Amino acid sequence: AHTTMRSLLLFAGFVVCSGFSPLPLHHIKYSNLANTKVGAFSEVTSMTFKSKVLAPKLQFPTQLSWPSESKNSMMIYTSPSHIPESSGNKSPLSFVSSVLLFLTNLFPLWVAAGGIVGYLKPSALEWMTPDRITPALAVTMLCMGMTLELSDFKRVFKNPKQVFLGFACQYTIMPLLGYAMAVLWALPPPLAVGVILVASCPGGTASNLVTLIAGADVALSVAMTAVSTLAAPIATPLFASLLAGALVPVDARGLLLSTLQVVLAPVAAGIGINTFLPGLSRTVGGVTPLLCVVLVALICGSIIGQNAASFAAAGWRLLGAVGGLHLGGFLLGYIAPRLMGFSKEVSRTVSIETGMQNSALGAVLATRNFADPLTALPCAISATCHSLLGSSFAAFWRLQNVLAARRQQKDQAAAGAE
């Protein structure tokens, strides 16, 4: 088990260094810049590459966000010439923003490191008790709400088929896969329930960032995450009770109340802050994504630490079930839209939304509603698995974009020579 945890950390580092970093924006042409925030990042759509293409390797980010004229938006400037003269290219604010962005993009590494610390030295995270885990998740959901605007939900009506497709994949593929993995790997009831529970959770908040880096549809990702999160108070208890109820007694009413408390209320509060106190949202918007990453890493690390012996005993069976759940979610989430005729961009977005779960929510629901602490363990492992897999798929798709752009560049050069 020690070797397994170290391998996860090494793999996380490899994924980060091999391709999971933001594309410097002065190498990219954007046909549309929207003013809706996605975490600390502005929403960017319709991405096409210029003739000069960046090789997919780790670079210090050059993406900077500055307040736009809109009272409630951040605008990305795509080159140094677009940055306001008063700010300067070397301002301390821009440097701090770049550092925060760089650290946030390493989220697979932080989550994996949190799990390894929890496993190898549980005493280091003993202070992160269940009484503190719930408020920590509430803070992450509040921060997520502060990145949303009421206009985000209008996209649901502009692209209802795409949003419904993502919603359907989220709440059909994943719960059924969770049940299948629990049976296939013959997990004991507490771990089986944990796998099913995390599979019934909404999309993860990091999916928007992964979508951006993968070159998929960020606007659609935001809409899907918002819809699946708001539906969670009904959908998560429903699927968890239906599928896990055959294994152990499930308090559906308790799950409903817990989900309302730690999801709907904080997200609604965050939307309210973003709507009525936009200045506050802009002020803290550069810090909240990194804060969320740290809190999720602490939550998962503490749960692994509390169940270190059980994790060592479960070993590869648990990793196989959780890894199979997320890998199947990514693959089926991509295949289903393609078979229905949707574009690669939409299919990648649905894949990311399907494969990445709100594992921290699953951990909190398991801690609050099930007597056996082992139920939360698959949720903690899930955070590491979907972060690593999501970043791997993002790196792969990003590489495909780079190769496609290079082929296009060669074709254009050949046509020009003729």
CSV table of C-alpha atoms in Angstrom, one decimal:
chain,number,residue,atom,x,y,z
A,1,ALA,CA,0.0,0.0,0.0
A,2,HIS,CA,2.9,2.3,0.7
A,3,THR,CA,4.2,1.7,-2.8
A,4,THR,CA,0.7,2.3,-4.2
A,5,MET,CA,0.5,5.7,-2.5
A,6,ARG,CA,3.9,6.7,-3.7
A,7,SER,CA,3.1,5.6,-7.2
A,8,LEU,CA,0.0,7.8,-7.2
A,9,LEU,CA,2.1,10.8,-6.2
A,10,LEU,CA,4.7,10.1,-8.9
A,11,PHE,CA,2.0,9.7,-11.5
A,12,ALA,CA,0.4,12.9,-10.4
A,13,GLY,CA,3.7,14.7,-10.8
A,14,PHE,CA,4.3,13.1,-14.2
A,15,VAL,CA,0.8,14.2,-15.4
A,16,VAL,CA,1.4,17.7,-14.2
A,17,CYS,CA,4.8,18.0,-15.7
A,18,SER,CA,3.9,16.3,-19.0
A,19,GLY,CA,1.0,18.5,-20.1
A,20,PHE,CA,-1.4,19.8,-17.4
A,21,SER,CA,-0.6,23.5,-17.5
A,22,PRO,CA,-2.4,26.5,-19.1
A,23,LEU,CA,-1.7,27.5,-22.6
A,24,PRO,CA,-0.1,30.9,-22.6
A,25,LEU,CA,-2.8,33.1,-24.1
A,26,HIS,CA,-0.5,35.1,-26.4
A,27,HIS,CA,-0.2,31.9,-28.5
A,28,ILE,CA,-3.9,31.5,-28.8
A,29,LYS,CA,-6.5,33.4,-30.7
A,30,TYR,CA,-10.0,33.6,-29.2
A,31,SER,CA,-12.9,34.5,-31.4
A,32,ASN,CA,-15.1,35.1,-28.4
A,33,LEU,CA,-14.3,36.4,-24.9
A,34,ALA,CA,-17.1,36.1,-22.5
A,35,ASN,CA,-17.3,37.9,-19.2
A,36,THR,CA,-18.4,35.1,-17.0
A,37,LYS,CA,-16.0,34.0,-14.3
A,38,VAL,CA,-15.0,30.3,-14.0
A,39,GLY,CA,-13.4,30.2,-10.6
A,40,ALA,CA,-10.4,32.6,-10.8
A,41,PHE,CA,-10.5,32.2,-14.6
A,42,SER,CA,-12.6,34.0,-17.2
A,43,GLU,CA,-14.7,31.9,-19.4
A,44,VAL,CA,-13.1,31.4,-22.8
A,45,THR,CA,-14.8,29.9,-25.8
A,46,SER,CA,-14.2,29.2,-29.5
A,47,MET,CA,-10.5,28.5,-29.2
A,48,THR,CA,-8.3,28.4,-32.3
A,49,PHE,CA,-4.6,28.4,-32.6
A,50,LYS,CA,-2.3,30.9,-34.4
A,51,SER,CA,0.5,29.7,-36.5
A,52,LYS,CA,2.9,29.5,-33.6
A,53,VAL,CA,1.9,26.6,-31.3
A,54,LEU,CA,3.2,25.9,-27.9
A,55,ALA,CA,4.5,22.5,-27.2
A,56,PRO,CA,2.6,20.7,-24.4
A,57,LYS,CA,5.0,21.1,-21.5
A,58,LEU,CA,4.9,22.7,-18.1
A,59,GLN,CA,5.3,26.4,-18.3
A,60,PHE,CA,4.9,29.3,-15.8
A,61,PRO,CA,1.5,30.7,-16.7
A,62,THR,CA,1.1,34.1,-18.4
A,63,GLN,CA,-2.7,34.2,-18.1
A,64,LEU,CA,-3.7,37.3,-16.2
A,65,SER,CA,-7.1,38.5,-15.1
A,66,TRP,CA,-8.1,42.2,-14.7
A,67,PRO,CA,-11.4,43.8,-13.7
A,68,SER,CA,-13.3,44.7,-16.8
A,69,GLU,CA,-15.8,47.6,-17.1
A,70,SER,CA,-18.6,45.3,-16.2
A,71,LYS,CA,-19.5,45.4,-12.5
A,72,ASN,CA,-19.4,41.7,-12.2
A,73,SER,CA,-16.9,40.2,-14.6
A,74,MET,CA,-13.2,39.6,-15.2
A,75,MET,CA,-11.7,40.0,-18.6
A,76,ILE,CA,-8.7,38.0,-19.8
A,77,TYR,CA,-6.3,40.0,-21.9
A,78,THR,CA,-4.6,37.9,-24.5
A,79,SER,CA,-1.3,39.7,-24.9
A,80,PRO,CA,0.8,42.2,-23.0
A,81,SER,CA,-0.5,45.0,-25.2
A,82,HIS,CA,-4.0,44.5,-24.0
A,83,ILE,CA,-3.1,44.9,-20.3
A,84,PRO,CA,-4.0,48.4,-19.0
A,85,GLU,CA,-1.0,50.8,-19.0
A,86,SER,CA,-1.7,51.8,-15.4
A,87,SER,CA,-1.1,48.2,-14.2
A,88,GLY,CA,2.1,47.4,-16.0
A,89,ASN,CA,3.3,44.0,-17.1
A,90,LYS,CA,5.4,43.5,-14.0
A,91,SER,CA,3.1,44.6,-11.3
A,92,PRO,CA,3.1,42.7,-8.0
A,93,LEU,CA,-0.6,41.9,-8.5
A,94,SER,CA,0.0,40.2,-11.8
A,95,PHE,CA,2.8,38.2,-10.4
A,96,VAL,CA,0.7,37.0,-7.4
A,97,SER,CA,-2.2,36.2,-9.8
A,98,SER,CA,0.2,34.1,-11.9
A,99,VAL,CA,1.5,32.2,-8.9
A,100,LEU,CA,-2.0,31.5,-7.6
A,101,LEU,CA,-3.0,30.2,-11.1
A,102,PHE,CA,0.1,28.0,-11.3
A,103,LEU,CA,-0.5,26.5,-7.8
A,104,THR,CA,-4.2,25.9,-8.5
A,105,ASN,CA,-3.4,24.1,-11.8
A,106,LEU,CA,-1.4,21.6,-9.7
A,107,PHE,CA,-4.5,20.4,-8.0
A,108,PRO,CA,-4.0,16.7,-8.8
A,109,LEU,CA,-0.6,16.9,-7.0
A,110,TRP,CA,-2.1,18.5,-3.9
A,111,VAL,CA,-4.9,16.0,-3.7
A,112,ALA,CA,-2.6,13.0,-4.1
A,113,ALA,CA,-0.2,14.5,-1.6
A,114,GLY,CA,-3.0,15.0,0.9
A,115,GLY,CA,-3.9,11.4,0.6
A,116,ILE,CA,-0.3,10.2,1.0
A,117,VAL,CA,0.2,12.4,4.1
A,118,GLY,CA,-3.0,11.0,5.6
A,119,TYR,CA,-1.9,7.4,4.9
A,120,LEU,CA,1.7,7.7,6.0
A,121,LYS,CA,1.2,10.0,8.9
A,122,PRO,CA,-2.4,10.1,10.1
A,123,SER,CA,-1.6,12.2,13.1
A,124,ALA,CA,-0.7,15.1,10.9
A,125,LEU,CA,-4.4,15.5,9.9
A,126,GLU,CA,-6.1,14.4,13.2
A,127,TRP,CA,-7.2,18.0,13.7
A,128,MET,CA,-9.4,17.8,10.6
A,129,THR,CA,-12.3,16.1,12.5
A,130,PRO,CA,-15.7,15.3,11.0
A,131,ASP,CA,-17.0,18.4,12.7
A,132,ARG,CA,-14.6,20.5,10.6
A,133,ILE,CA,-15.0,18.5,7.4
A,134,THR,CA,-18.6,19.7,6.9
A,135,PRO,CA,-17.8,23.4,7.2
A,136,ALA,CA,-14.8,22.9,4.9
A,137,LEU,CA,-17.0,21.5,2.2
A,138,ALA,CA,-19.6,24.3,2.7
A,139,VAL,CA,-16.8,26.8,2.1
A,140,THR,CA,-15.9,25.1,-1.2
A,141,MET,CA,-19.5,25.1,-2.3
A,142,LEU,CA,-19.8,28.8,-1.3
A,143,CYS,CA,-16.8,29.6,-3.4
A,144,MET,CA,-18.3,27.7,-6.3
A,145,GLY,CA,-21.5,29.7,-5.9
A,146,MET,CA,-19.5,32.9,-6.0
A,147,THR,CA,-18.3,32.0,-9.5
A,148,LEU,CA,-21.8,31.6,-10.9
A,149,GLU,CA,-24.2,34.3,-12.2
A,150,LEU,CA,-27.9,34.1,-12.9
A,151,SER,CA,-26.9,34.4,-16.6
A,152,ASP,CA,-25.1,31.1,-16.4
A,153,PHE,CA,-28.5,29.3,-16.0
A,154,LYS,CA,-29.8,31.0,-19.2
A,155,ARG,CA,-27.4,28.8,-21.2
A,156,VAL,CA,-29.5,25.8,-20.1
A,157,PHE,CA,-32.3,27.2,-22.3
A,158,LYS,CA,-29.9,28.1,-25.1
A,159,ASN,CA,-28.4,24.6,-25.3
A,160,PRO,CA,-31.0,22.4,-23.6
A,161,LYS,CA,-30.0,19.2,-25.5
A,162,GLN,CA,-26.4,19.5,-24.6
A,163,VAL,CA,-27.0,20.3,-21.0
A,164,PHE,CA,-29.6,17.6,-20.7
A,165,LEU,CA,-27.2,15.1,-22.2
A,166,GLY,CA,-24.6,16.0,-19.6
A,167,PHE,CA,-27.1,15.7,-16.8
A,168,ALA,CA,-28.4,12.3,-18.1
A,169,CYS,CA,-24.8,10.9,-18.3
A,170,GLN,CA,-24.0,12.3,-14.9
A,171,TYR,CA,-26.9,10.6,-13.2
A,172,THR,CA,-27.2,7.4,-15.2
A,173,ILE,CA,-23.7,6.3,-16.3
A,174,MET,CA,-22.0,7.1,-13.0
A,175,PRO,CA,-24.5,5.6,-10.5
A,176,LEU,CA,-24.9,2.4,-12.5
A,177,LEU,CA,-21.1,2.1,-13.0
A,178,GLY,CA,-20.7,2.6,-9.3
A,179,TYR,CA,-23.0,-0.3,-8.5
A,180,ALA,CA,-21.3,-2.4,-11.2
A,181,MET,CA,-17.8,-1.7,-9.8
A,182,ALA,CA,-18.9,-2.6,-6.3
A,183,VAL,CA,-20.3,-5.9,-7.4
A,184,LEU,CA,-17.5,-6.7,-9.8
A,185,TRP,CA,-14.8,-6.1,-7.2
A,186,ALA,CA,-16.8,-7.8,-4.5
A,187,LEU,CA,-16.3,-4.9,-2.1
A,188,PRO,CA,-17.6,-5.3,1.5
A,189,PRO,CA,-20.8,-3.4,2.2
A,190,PRO,CA,-19.4,-0.2,3.7
A,191,LEU,CA,-16.9,0.3,0.8
A,192,ALA,CA,-19.6,-0.7,-1.8
A,193,VAL,CA,-22.0,1.9,-0.4
A,194,GLY,CA,-19.2,4.5,-0.5
A,195,VAL,CA,-18.5,3.8,-4.2
A,196,ILE,CA,-22.2,4.0,-5.0
A,197,LEU,CA,-22.6,7.2,-3.0
A,198,VAL,CA,-19.7,9.1,-4.7
A,199,ALA,CA,-21.0,7.8,-8.1
A,200,SER,CA,-24.3,9.4,-7.3
A,201,CYS,CA,-22.8,12.8,-6.5
A,202,PRO,CA,-22.9,15.8,-9.0
A,203,GLY,CA,-20.0,16.9,-11.1
A,204,GLY,CA,-16.8,18.1,-9.5
A,205,THR,CA,-16.0,21.8,-9.2
A,206,ALA,CA,-12.6,21.2,-10.8
A,207,SER,CA,-14.2,20.1,-14.0
A,208,ASN,CA,-14.5,23.7,-15.3
A,209,LEU,CA,-10.7,24.1,-15.1
A,210,VAL,CA,-10.0,20.8,-16.7
A,211,THR,CA,-12.4,21.6,-19.5
A,212,LEU,CA,-10.6,24.9,-20.1
A,213,ILE,CA,-7.2,23.3,-20.4
A,214,ALA,CA,-8.6,20.4,-22.5
A,215,GLY,CA,-9.8,23.0,-25.1
A,216,ALA,CA,-13.5,21.9,-24.6
A,217,ASP,CA,-16.6,24.0,-24.1
A,218,VAL,CA,-16.2,25.9,-20.8
A,219,ALA,CA,-19.6,27.6,-21.0
A,220,LEU,CA,-21.3,24.3,-21.4
A,221,SER,CA,-19.2,22.9,-18.5
A,222,VAL,CA,-20.3,25.7,-16.2
A,223,ALA,CA,-24.0,25.1,-17.1
A,224,MET,CA,-23.7,21.4,-16.6
A,225,THR,CA,-21.9,21.7,-13.2
A,226,ALA,CA,-24.5,24.2,-12.0
A,227,VAL,CA,-27.5,22.1,-13.1
A,228,SER,CA,-26.1,18.8,-11.6
A,229,THR,CA,-25.2,20.6,-8.4
A,230,LEU,CA,-28.6,22.1,-7.9
A,231,ALA,CA,-30.2,18.8,-8.7
A,232,ALA,CA,-28.0,17.0,-6.2
A,233,PRO,CA,-30.4,17.4,-3.2
A,234,ILE,CA,-32.9,15.2,-5.0
A,235,ALA,CA,-30.8,13.1,-7.4
A,236,THR,CA,-28.0,12.0,-5.0
A,237,PRO,CA,-30.2,10.7,-2.2
A,238,LEU,CA,-32.5,9.1,-4.8
A,239,PHE,CA,-29.9,7.0,-6.6
A,240,ALA,CA,-27.9,6.3,-3.5
A,241,SER,CA,-30.9,4.9,-1.7
A,242,LEU,CA,-32.1,2.9,-4.8
A,243,LEU,CA,-28.7,1.3,-5.5
A,244,ALA,CA,-27.1,1.0,-2.1
A,245,GLY,CA,-30.4,0.3,-0.2
A,246,ALA,CA,-30.1,-3.4,-1.2
A,247,LEU,CA,-26.7,-3.6,0.7
A,248,VAL,CA,-27.3,-1.6,3.9
A,249,PRO,CA,-30.2,0.6,5.3
A,250,VAL,CA,-30.0,4.1,3.7
A,251,ASP,CA,-31.6,7.1,5.4
A,252,ALA,CA,-32.8,8.9,2.2
A,253,ARG,CA,-34.3,11.7,4.3
A,254,GLY,CA,-31.0,12.3,6.1
A,255,LEU,CA,-29.1,12.3,2.8
A,256,LEU,CA,-31.6,14.9,1.4
A,257,LEU,CA,-31.3,17.2,4.4
A,258,SER,CA,-27.5,16.9,4.5
A,259,THR,CA,-27.2,17.7,0.8
A,260,LEU,CA,-29.5,20.7,1.1
A,261,GLN,CA,-27.3,22.0,4.0
A,262,VAL,CA,-23.9,21.5,2.4
A,263,VAL,CA,-24.8,22.1,-1.3
A,264,LEU,CA,-27.9,24.1,-2.0
A,265,ALA,CA,-27.6,26.6,0.9
A,266,PRO,CA,-23.9,27.5,0.3
A,267,VAL,CA,-24.2,27.7,-3.5
A,268,ALA,CA,-27.3,29.9,-3.2
A,269,ALA,CA,-25.4,32.2,-0.7
A,270,GLY,CA,-22.5,32.3,-3.1
A,271,ILE,CA,-24.7,33.3,-6.1
A,272,GLY,CA,-26.3,36.0,-3.8
A,273,ILE,CA,-22.8,37.4,-3.0
A,274,ASN,CA,-21.8,37.4,-6.6
A,275,THR,CA,-25.0,39.1,-7.6
A,276,PHE,CA,-25.3,41.8,-4.9
A,277,LEU,CA,-21.7,42.1,-3.8
A,278,PRO,CA,-19.7,41.7,-7.0
A,279,GLY,CA,-16.8,43.7,-5.7
A,280,LEU,CA,-16.3,41.1,-2.9
A,281,SER,CA,-16.4,38.3,-5.4
A,282,ARG,CA,-13.8,40.0,-7.6
A,283,THR,CA,-11.6,40.7,-4.5
A,284,VAL,CA,-11.5,37.1,-3.3
A,285,GLY,CA,-11.9,35.5,-6.8
A,286,GLY,CA,-8.1,35.0,-7.3
A,287,VAL,CA,-7.7,33.1,-4.0
A,288,THR,CA,-10.8,30.9,-3.7
A,289,PRO,CA,-9.9,28.3,-6.3
A,290,LEU,CA,-6.6,27.5,-4.5
A,291,LEU,CA,-8.5,27.6,-1.2
A,292,CYS,CA,-10.9,25.0,-2.5
A,293,VAL,CA,-8.1,22.8,-3.7
A,294,VAL,CA,-6.4,22.9,-0.3
A,295,LEU,CA,-9.7,22.2,1.6
A,296,VAL,CA,-10.5,19.2,-0.7
A,297,ALA,CA,-7.0,17.8,-0.2
A,298,LEU,CA,-7.4,18.2,3.6
A,299,ILE,CA,-10.8,16.5,3.6
A,300,CYS,CA,-9.6,13.5,1.6
A,301,GLY,CA,-6.3,13.2,3.5
A,302,SER,CA,-8.0,13.2,6.8
A,303,ILE,CA,-10.5,10.5,5.8
A,304,ILE,CA,-7.7,8.3,4.4
A,305,GLY,CA,-5.8,8.9,7.7
A,306,GLN,CA,-8.8,7.8,9.8
A,307,ASN,CA,-9.0,4.6,7.7
A,308,ALA,CA,-5.4,3.9,6.9
A,309,ALA,CA,-5.4,0.4,8.2
A,310,SER,CA,-8.6,-0.4,6.3
A,311,PHE,CA,-7.2,1.1,3.1
A,312,ALA,CA,-4.1,-1.1,3.4
A,313,ALA,CA,-6.4,-4.1,3.8
A,314,ALA,CA,-8.7,-3.2,0.9
A,315,GLY,CA,-5.7,-2.5,-1.3
A,316,TRP,CA,-6.1,-3.0,-5.0
A,317,ARG,CA,-9.7,-4.0,-4.9
A,318,LEU,CA,-10.8,-0.5,-3.7
A,319,LEU,CA,-8.4,1.2,-6.1
A,320,GLY,CA,-9.7,-1.0,-8.9
A,321,ALA,CA,-13.3,-0.2,-8.2
A,322,VAL,CA,-12.9,3.5,-7.8
A,323,GLY,CA,-10.5,3.8,-10.8
A,324,GLY,CA,-12.8,1.7,-12.9
A,325,LEU,CA,-15.7,4.0,-12.0
A,326,HIS,CA,-14.0,7.1,-13.1
A,327,LEU,CA,-12.3,5.7,-16.1
A,328,GLY,CA,-15.6,4.2,-17.3
A,329,GLY,CA,-17.2,7.6,-16.7
A,330,PHE,CA,-14.7,9.5,-18.8
A,331,LEU,CA,-14.9,6.9,-21.6
A,332,LEU,CA,-18.6,6.4,-21.7
A,333,GLY,CA,-19.2,10.1,-21.2
A,334,TYR,CA,-17.2,10.7,-24.4
A,335,ILE,CA,-18.6,7.8,-26.5
A,336,ALA,CA,-22.3,8.5,-25.8
A,337,PRO,CA,-22.3,12.1,-27.2
A,338,ARG,CA,-20.2,11.0,-30.2
A,339,LEU,CA,-22.7,8.2,-31.1
A,340,MET,CA,-25.5,10.8,-30.9
A,341,GLY,CA,-23.7,13.0,-33.4
A,342,PHE,CA,-22.3,15.7,-31.1
A,343,SER,CA,-19.0,17.4,-31.8
A,344,LYS,CA,-15.7,16.4,-30.2
A,345,GLU,CA,-15.7,19.6,-28.2
A,346,VAL,CA,-19.1,18.8,-26.7
A,347,SER,CA,-18.2,15.2,-26.2
A,348,ARG,CA,-15.0,16.1,-24.3
A,349,THR,CA,-17.0,18.5,-22.1
A,350,VAL,CA,-19.6,15.8,-21.3
A,351,SER,CA,-16.8,13.3,-20.6
A,352,ILE,CA,-15.1,15.6,-18.1
A,353,GLU,CA,-18.4,16.4,-16.4
A,354,THR,CA,-19.3,12.8,-16.2
A,355,GLY,CA,-16.0,11.4,-15.0
A,356,MET,CA,-15.2,14.0,-12.4
A,357,GLN,CA,-17.4,13.8,-9.2
A,358,ASN,CA,-17.8,16.0,-6.2
A,359,SER,CA,-16.0,13.5,-4.1
A,360,ALA,CA,-15.8,15.8,-1.1
A,361,LEU,CA,-19.6,16.0,-1.0
A,362,GLY,CA,-19.7,12.2,-1.0
A,363,ALA,CA,-17.2,12.1,1.9
A,364,VAL,CA,-19.3,14.5,4.0
A,365,LEU,CA,-22.6,12.7,3.2
A,366,ALA,CA,-21.0,9.4,4.2
A,367,THR,CA,-19.6,10.8,7.4
A,368,ARG,CA,-22.9,12.3,8.5
A,369,ASN,CA,-25.3,9.6,7.5
A,370,PHE,CA,-23.5,6.2,7.9
A,371,ALA,CA,-22.2,4.8,11.1
A,372,ASP,CA,-19.3,2.9,9.5
A,373,PRO,CA,-16.4,5.3,8.8
A,374,LEU,CA,-15.3,3.1,6.0
A,375,THR,CA,-18.1,4.4,3.9
A,376,ALA,CA,-16.3,7.7,3.4
A,377,LEU,CA,-13.0,6.0,2.3
A,378,PRO,CA,-13.9,5.4,-1.4
A,379,CYS,CA,-14.9,9.1,-1.7
A,380,ALA,CA,-11.5,10.2,-0.5
A,381,ILE,CA,-9.8,7.8,-3.0
A,382,SER,CA,-12.2,9.1,-5.7
A,383,ALA,CA,-10.8,12.6,-5.4
A,384,THR,CA,-7.3,11.5,-6.2
A,385,CYS,CA,-8.4,9.1,-9.0
A,386,HIS,CA,-10.6,11.6,-10.9
A,387,SER,CA,-8.1,14.4,-10.5
A,388,LEU,CA,-5.3,12.2,-12.1
A,389,LEU,CA,-7.5,10.8,-14.8
A,390,GLY,CA,-9.1,14.1,-15.6
A,391,SER,CA,-5.7,15.8,-15.9
A,392,SER,CA,-4.4,12.9,-18.1
A,393,PHE,CA,-7.4,13.2,-20.5
A,394,ALA,CA,-6.9,17.0,-20.5
A,395,ALA,CA,-3.2,16.6,-21.4
A,396,PHE,CA,-4.1,14.1,-24.1
A,397,TRP,CA,-6.8,16.2,-25.7
A,398,ARG,CA,-4.6,19.3,-25.5
A,399,LEU,CA,-1.9,17.4,-27.3
A,400,GLN,CA,-4.4,16.5,-30.0
A,401,ASN,CA,-5.2,20.2,-30.4
A,402,VAL,CA,-1.5,21.0,-30.7
A,403,LEU,CA,-0.9,18.3,-33.3
A,404,ALA,CA,-4.0,19.3,-35.3
A,405,ALA,CA,-2.9,22.9,-35.3
A,406,ARG,CA,0.6,21.9,-36.6
A,407,ARG,CA,-1.0,19.8,-39.4
A,408,GLN,CA,-3.1,22.8,-40.3
A,409,GLN,CA,0.0,25.0,-40.2
A,410,LYS,CA,1.8,22.6,-42.6
A,411,ASP,CA,-1.2,22.5,-44.9
A,412,GLN,CA,-1.4,26.3,-45.0
A,413,ALA,CA,2.3,26.6,-45.7
A,414,ALA,CA,2.0,24.0,-48.5
A,415,ALA,CA,-0.9,25.8,-50.0
A,416,GLY,CA,0.9,29.1,-49.8
A,417,ALA,CA,4.0,27.6,-51.5
A,418,GLU,CA,1.8,26.5,-54.5
